[in-house]
């Protein structure tokens, strides 16, 4: 079997943890498997490098930022190779050049285009464990790029696809994917299986276990993922196309506190005004989530939408710059809001799921500010202070603890 | 003009120093010059990485060690590009892959084979300052290599040769090459010029300003070097083929405390015994310096030689393993010794220089343990405790303070 394993920064944060990871990989290797390991930078080392950079230049060139922070993963893979060497197992570390990991040239948020597999196969044939730097790539001019948030997961999935791996295991600090965040919902249960689509909705909605780009890629190339803990031997959650057992109505409930609601009030009710508004945001690369348009007074309309907190102020400024003061009455920005979502592949064939969720929130005294739905998801916006209450109410209503 | 400038780890040790280097480079850039800058890793960062490695594996794979420590220079060049960006000047950092710097595959001590110049010329044409990682290269299989001690100097000289640079400036924390180490000889004077050959003898003998590999390369390719301080604007020392002014008898005096004298006593007086002895050391990659053979008693002979302190114990063990106890009487190891050398291109045509040196040491009450000479150098071995006294006595005898 060819197994791709990915460990995050926390899992390689110190010497003890590095050896812990080394031993887990060697276990599979000694069973005769080919083992490829993708690693992130150690602990908070990427943040430290970013801190050094910003101290020197508050808005550094993105190219140089990528050049800087990619050293983090290189340190991880080199130290891991040494740890495996200390345990008597031959290992070789490879960075994005050496693999090579070809990407687009968008620094800080590049897309993987193609992975060369020759070098990796060659090292595996020599019975070495191959350690690959996650998160990074090279563009066609040999510039160093990074894949953006959750990039190491994407590296692992892409490698698994390119190498036609038999398994792709994403190790994290939790046991797998849960019906809800165990920090907020005491009765949350680990799921044994989940579909790509459900996972995609959960990843986008802040479940935080897997990055959505990696799940999209896994779905596209049919790479079956296992999300499991690096700290114990529990089985983890399998992410795949079809869940074999009877589809659950609702697989899980997720919260995302990193949301801001922006309302542009009293816009002129003219054709194209919504297009103009969201076009401005798109030009600033700001992702908009829930959108709600309502008719205001005196022939005006209000448009509300949510964006992630870190770009909210930028969004407001962008709108103020693009719309003359005469075209709207005011802009409201509300940061103390959270998105609560339920996700389930079974929802498609079962009407009334959304209504059940709303009822549960009503019973718990949680007011709903906005609503958005997809085929397998229902999301509502609530006051941030109700996050925990809302999660628990919904979790209980759909009997996710059973 | 195309100028190659090299700054060591101390010169880029913190934010303030990084900006200091950035400003010096920008000065040349703003005069219309093309500027290529070679940087070492920041301060003690390489030592820190080596420490981490040894903590994980006391004898790590050399390949992985190179993979690990080359991240240091990459951090330096990226941060420097950001600093120059903050000062409004476009700069681009390039690592060994991006240049590319082709080397042999001997990890930890690779030799430069060839440097591609396309990328650098291309960036210079776009009026960017080009920042290149010192000390590192890639072998033909894209493995990362390092050039060994003083490797960044070698990178700078090789780049200057490959780019046909008009100047190659090596910045350090002293004002240039001195007639003696100013820490020990208060009257030591900075030399304005020195020949490659003199510099080579001084580098080998522990003057510590330039690594001998870089000087050899400069001599081979006719790259005129300037050694100068990164802390002030003093002129520095020019290293070149011929010194224009009348050749000084003695250019400088150097000390090297990193020496150990090993004496193998009572060896059988048979043909080939010296060959056998030094062949053993060569196989262990141990460089031998001064060699002295003398006839012992009862038809035996004694062979003494010096090696650098860090390999002395290894040398003794190697000899003990290769020679049966019956072939020699005993091995002496003396670590508290220092080499004192005078160097001067003028020596070739002036007999009696060595005698003057010996007389100066005799007058100062310093006993000579061994002697070795080349065309432009005389070296003696003395007790380490006499280092300062010997340096000053010789310095004064040849009027180097005048």
Tab-separated table of C-alpha atoms in Angstrom, chain B residues 99-349:
chain	number	residue	atom	x	y	z
B	99	UNK	CA	19.979	31.084	-9.424
B	100	UNK	CA	20.976	28.069	-9.969
B	101	UNK	CA	24.209	27.346	-8.112
B	102	UNK	CA	25.406	23.950	-9.310
B	103	UNK	CA	27.742	22.060	-6.985
B	104	UNK	CA	29.180	18.618	-6.453
B	105	UNK	CA	27.106	16.336	-4.256
B	106	UNK	CA	29.365	16.289	-1.220
B	107	UNK	CA	26.975	17.468	1.473
B	108	UNK	CA	28.407	19.902	4.004
B	109	UNK	CA	31.450	20.604	1.869
B	110	UNK	CA	30.368	20.835	-1.760
B	111	UNK	CA	32.376	22.492	-4.525
B	112	UNK	CA	30.783	25.006	-6.863
B	113	UNK	CA	30.746	23.712	-10.431
B	114	UNK	CA	28.767	26.231	-12.418
B	115	UNK	CA	26.495	29.206	-11.847
B	116	UNK	CA	23.630	30.056	-14.192
B	117	UNK	CA	23.508	33.797	-14.773
B	118	UNK	CA	20.295	34.224	-16.806
B	119	UNK	CA	17.945	34.795	-13.924
B	120	UNK	CA	20.263	37.277	-12.207
B	121	UNK	CA	20.913	39.279	-15.387
B	122	UNK	CA	17.192	39.283	-16.045
B	123	UNK	CA	16.375	40.696	-12.617
B	124	UNK	CA	19.186	43.254	-12.881
B	125	UNK	CA	17.814	44.409	-16.232
B	126	UNK	CA	14.553	45.141	-14.437
B	127	UNK	CA	16.599	47.380	-12.146
B	128	UNK	CA	16.206	45.201	-9.083
B	129	UNK	CA	18.800	44.605	-6.414
B	130	UNK	CA	19.433	40.856	-6.507
B	131	UNK	CA	19.853	39.110	-3.146
B	132	UNK	CA	21.464	35.672	-3.281
B	133	UNK	CA	21.705	33.090	-0.496
B	134	UNK	CA	25.365	32.482	0.318
B	135	UNK	CA	26.920	29.177	1.349
B	136	UNK	CA	24.506	26.927	-0.539
B	137	UNK	CA	24.063	25.086	-3.810
B	138	UNK	CA	22.257	22.203	-5.477
B	139	UNK	CA	23.690	18.991	-6.862
B	140	UNK	CA	22.618	17.455	-10.163
B	141	UNK	CA	19.716	15.656	-8.517
B	142	UNK	CA	18.363	18.905	-7.026
B	143	UNK	CA	19.571	18.010	-3.546
B	144	UNK	CA	20.524	20.971	-1.389
B	145	UNK	CA	24.220	21.244	-0.558
B	146	UNK	CA	26.385	23.627	1.459
B	147	UNK	CA	29.862	24.852	0.683
B	148	UNK	CA	31.411	24.399	4.118
B	149	UNK	CA	33.124	26.994	6.292
B	150	UNK	CA	33.375	30.461	4.775
B	151	UNK	CA	31.059	29.307	2.021
B	152	UNK	CA	29.337	32.665	1.586
B	153	UNK	CA	32.654	34.287	0.631
B	154	UNK	CA	33.072	31.592	-2.004
B	155	UNK	CA	29.546	32.215	-3.288
B	156	UNK	CA	30.322	35.926	-3.645
B	157	UNK	CA	33.605	35.394	-5.480
B	158	UNK	CA	32.096	32.752	-7.764
B	159	UNK	CA	29.183	35.041	-8.580
B	160	UNK	CA	31.569	37.922	-9.283
B	161	UNK	CA	33.508	35.663	-11.663
B	162	UNK	CA	30.405	34.261	-13.384
B	163	UNK	CA	28.782	37.698	-13.773
B	164	UNK	CA	32.093	39.328	-14.748
B	165	UNK	CA	31.489	41.824	-11.966
B	166	UNK	CA	33.520	45.033	-11.798
B	167	UNK	CA	33.951	44.741	-8.043
B	168	UNK	CA	33.565	42.139	-5.317
B	169	UNK	CA	33.301	43.542	-1.797
B	170	UNK	CA	33.471	41.282	1.244
B	171	UNK	CA	32.011	43.063	4.277
B	172	UNK	CA	33.081	41.962	7.716
B	173	UNK	CA	33.243	43.333	11.247
B	174	UNK	CA	36.834	44.565	10.920
B	175	UNK	CA	38.252	47.304	8.731
B	176	UNK	CA	40.224	44.959	6.485
B	177	UNK	CA	43.303	42.760	6.631
B	178	UNK	CA	45.751	43.756	9.373
B	179	UNK	CA	49.455	43.206	9.862
B	180	UNK	CA	48.401	41.195	12.933
B	181	UNK	CA	45.273	40.492	14.969
B	182	UNK	CA	44.478	43.859	16.641
B	183	UNK	CA	43.125	42.034	19.689
B	184	UNK	CA	46.630	40.795	20.482
B	185	UNK	CA	48.880	43.337	18.823
B	186	UNK	CA	47.906	46.885	19.762
B	187	UNK	CA	50.111	48.445	17.072
B	188	UNK	CA	48.679	46.320	14.243
B	189	UNK	CA	47.991	48.324	11.084
B	190	UNK	CA	45.454	47.852	8.331
B	191	UNK	CA	46.980	46.876	4.981
B	192	UNK	CA	45.773	48.783	1.931
B	193	UNK	CA	46.731	46.006	-0.440
B	194	UNK	CA	47.747	42.378	-0.265
B	195	UNK	CA	48.370	39.703	-2.914
B	196	UNK	CA	46.209	36.625	-3.363
B	197	UNK	CA	49.099	34.414	-2.307
B	198	UNK	CA	49.743	36.323	0.882
B	199	UNK	CA	46.031	36.317	1.671
B	200	UNK	CA	45.903	32.587	1.027
B	201	UNK	CA	48.668	31.944	3.527
B	202	UNK	CA	46.977	34.235	6.033
B	203	UNK	CA	43.543	32.667	5.516
B	204	UNK	CA	44.928	29.168	5.977
B	205	UNK	CA	46.836	30.285	9.015
B	206	UNK	CA	43.900	31.577	10.940
B	207	UNK	CA	43.688	35.271	10.113
B	208	UNK	CA	39.980	34.541	9.830
B	209	UNK	CA	39.055	37.405	7.539
B	210	UNK	CA	38.581	35.486	4.311
B	211	UNK	CA	38.221	31.779	3.735
B	212	UNK	CA	41.005	30.302	1.635
B	213	UNK	CA	38.640	28.668	-0.859
B	214	UNK	CA	37.241	32.060	-1.739
B	215	UNK	CA	40.739	33.523	-2.155
B	216	UNK	CA	41.830	30.572	-4.306
B	217	UNK	CA	38.818	31.126	-6.509
B	218	UNK	CA	39.455	34.864	-6.694
B	219	UNK	CA	43.046	34.177	-7.757
B	220	UNK	CA	41.993	31.583	-10.315
B	221	UNK	CA	39.429	33.847	-11.977
B	222	UNK	CA	41.253	37.125	-11.363
B	223	UNK	CA	38.480	38.587	-9.212
B	224	UNK	CA	39.801	41.622	-7.363
B	225	UNK	CA	38.434	41.565	-3.811
B	226	UNK	CA	37.920	44.325	-1.292
B	227	UNK	CA	37.665	43.345	2.362
B	228	UNK	CA	36.030	46.127	4.373
B	229	UNK	CA	33.883	46.886	7.393
B	230	UNK	CA	30.088	46.884	7.308
B	231	UNK	CA	30.114	49.277	10.242
B	232	UNK	CA	31.969	52.246	8.730
B	233	UNK	CA	33.065	53.718	5.398
B	234	UNK	CA	36.804	53.052	5.709
B	235	UNK	CA	38.513	51.937	2.531
B	236	UNK	CA	39.355	48.351	3.424
B	237	UNK	CA	42.017	46.072	1.972
B	238	UNK	CA	42.280	45.235	-1.718
B	239	UNK	CA	43.262	41.629	-2.484
B	240	UNK	CA	44.760	41.223	-5.943
B	241	UNK	CA	47.423	39.528	-8.070
B	242	UNK	CA	50.176	42.115	-7.832
B	243	UNK	CA	50.616	44.768	-5.198
B	244	UNK	CA	51.652	47.935	-6.996
B	245	UNK	CA	53.779	49.548	-4.380
B	246	UNK	CA	57.145	48.108	-3.541
B	247	UNK	CA	56.627	44.655	-2.137
B	248	UNK	CA	56.842	44.602	1.576
B	249	UNK	CA	59.212	42.098	3.052
B	250	UNK	CA	56.600	40.866	5.488
B	251	UNK	CA	52.937	41.817	5.139
B	252	UNK	CA	51.632	40.396	8.330
B	253	UNK	CA	51.942	38.010	11.205
B	254	UNK	CA	49.201	35.555	12.142
B	255	UNK	CA	48.484	33.215	15.013
B	256	UNK	CA	46.445	30.010	15.050
B	257	UNK	CA	45.646	28.563	18.444
B	258	UNK	CA	43.531	25.804	16.958
B	259	UNK	CA	46.522	23.480	16.580
B	260	UNK	CA	47.524	20.232	18.239
B	261	UNK	CA	50.916	18.603	17.999
B	262	UNK	CA	50.919	14.839	17.757
B	263	UNK	CA	54.186	12.918	18.098
B	264	UNK	CA	54.507	9.241	17.269
B	265	UNK	CA	57.662	8.137	19.034
B	266	UNK	CA	59.901	5.128	18.487
B	267	UNK	CA	58.555	4.058	15.117
B	268	UNK	CA	60.472	1.265	13.380
B	269	UNK	CA	62.864	2.790	10.875
B	270	UNK	CA	61.470	0.997	7.841
B	271	UNK	CA	60.782	2.318	4.363
B	272	UNK	CA	57.175	3.394	3.814
B	273	UNK	CA	56.384	3.972	7.456
B	274	UNK	CA	55.766	7.711	6.952
B	275	UNK	CA	53.636	6.984	3.920
B	276	UNK	CA	51.607	4.479	5.901
B	277	UNK	CA	51.114	6.928	8.751
B	278	UNK	CA	49.906	9.862	6.668
B	279	UNK	CA	47.880	7.622	4.396
B	280	UNK	CA	45.873	6.546	7.430
B	281	UNK	CA	45.177	10.185	8.271
B	282	UNK	CA	44.285	11.052	4.677
B	283	UNK	CA	41.755	8.238	4.620
B	284	UNK	CA	40.116	9.835	7.652
B	285	UNK	CA	40.059	13.169	5.813
B	286	UNK	CA	42.391	14.684	8.403
B	287	UNK	CA	44.529	17.547	7.142
B	288	UNK	CA	48.081	17.505	8.418
B	289	UNK	CA	50.009	20.703	8.682
B	290	UNK	CA	53.634	20.932	9.830
B	291	UNK	CA	55.504	17.610	9.662
B	292	UNK	CA	58.786	16.865	11.359
B	293	UNK	CA	60.698	13.595	11.279
B	294	UNK	CA	63.697	12.909	13.438
B	295	UNK	CA	65.893	9.939	14.141
B	296	UNK	CA	65.213	8.402	17.545
B	297	UNK	CA	67.323	5.986	19.559
B	298	UNK	CA	68.053	2.355	18.785
B	299	UNK	CA	67.346	2.597	15.060
B	300	UNK	CA	63.833	4.021	15.555
B	301	UNK	CA	62.451	7.353	14.367
B	302	UNK	CA	59.971	9.922	15.709
B	303	UNK	CA	57.378	11.631	13.501
B	304	UNK	CA	55.611	14.763	14.760
B	305	UNK	CA	52.913	16.725	12.989
B	306	UNK	CA	50.191	19.239	13.713
B	307	UNK	CA	46.488	18.938	13.020
B	308	UNK	CA	43.599	21.189	13.988
B	309	UNK	CA	42.370	20.623	17.519
B	310	UNK	CA	38.923	19.281	16.642
B	311	UNK	CA	40.307	16.266	14.756
B	312	UNK	CA	43.306	15.564	17.016
B	313	UNK	CA	41.659	12.800	19.064
B	314	UNK	CA	40.318	11.179	15.910
B	315	UNK	CA	43.833	11.233	14.457
B	316	UNK	CA	45.302	9.501	17.495
B	317	UNK	CA	42.629	6.806	17.484
B	318	UNK	CA	43.113	6.245	13.748
B	319	UNK	CA	46.842	5.699	14.244
B	320	UNK	CA	46.311	3.395	17.220
B	321	UNK	CA	43.925	1.275	15.173
B	322	UNK	CA	46.217	1.029	12.136
B	323	UNK	CA	49.536	0.395	13.851
B	324	UNK	CA	50.096	-2.642	16.067
B	325	UNK	CA	51.366	-1.709	19.502
B	326	UNK	CA	54.688	-3.298	18.581
B	327	UNK	CA	55.407	-0.819	15.780
B	328	UNK	CA	55.862	2.291	17.948
B	329	UNK	CA	56.702	3.214	21.545
B	330	UNK	CA	54.080	5.879	22.322
B	331	UNK	CA	51.927	8.675	20.972
B	332	UNK	CA	52.099	12.155	22.493
B	333	UNK	CA	49.325	14.685	22.057
B	334	UNK	CA	49.981	18.328	22.936
B	335	UNK	CA	47.017	20.702	22.624
B	336	UNK	CA	48.382	23.876	24.246
B	337	UNK	CA	50.344	24.966	21.201
B	338	UNK	CA	49.885	27.788	18.688
B	339	UNK	CA	51.194	28.441	15.196
B	340	UNK	CA	52.818	31.816	14.593
B	341	UNK	CA	53.380	32.724	10.944
B	342	UNK	CA	54.805	35.589	8.968
B	343	UNK	CA	53.663	36.092	5.410
B	344	UNK	CA	55.131	38.268	2.686
B	345	UNK	CA	55.500	38.146	-1.081
B	346	UNK	CA	58.830	39.933	-0.656
B	347	UNK	CA	60.278	37.022	1.266
B	348	UNK	CA	61.024	35.084	-1.904
B	349	UNK	CA	63.774	37.484	-2.868
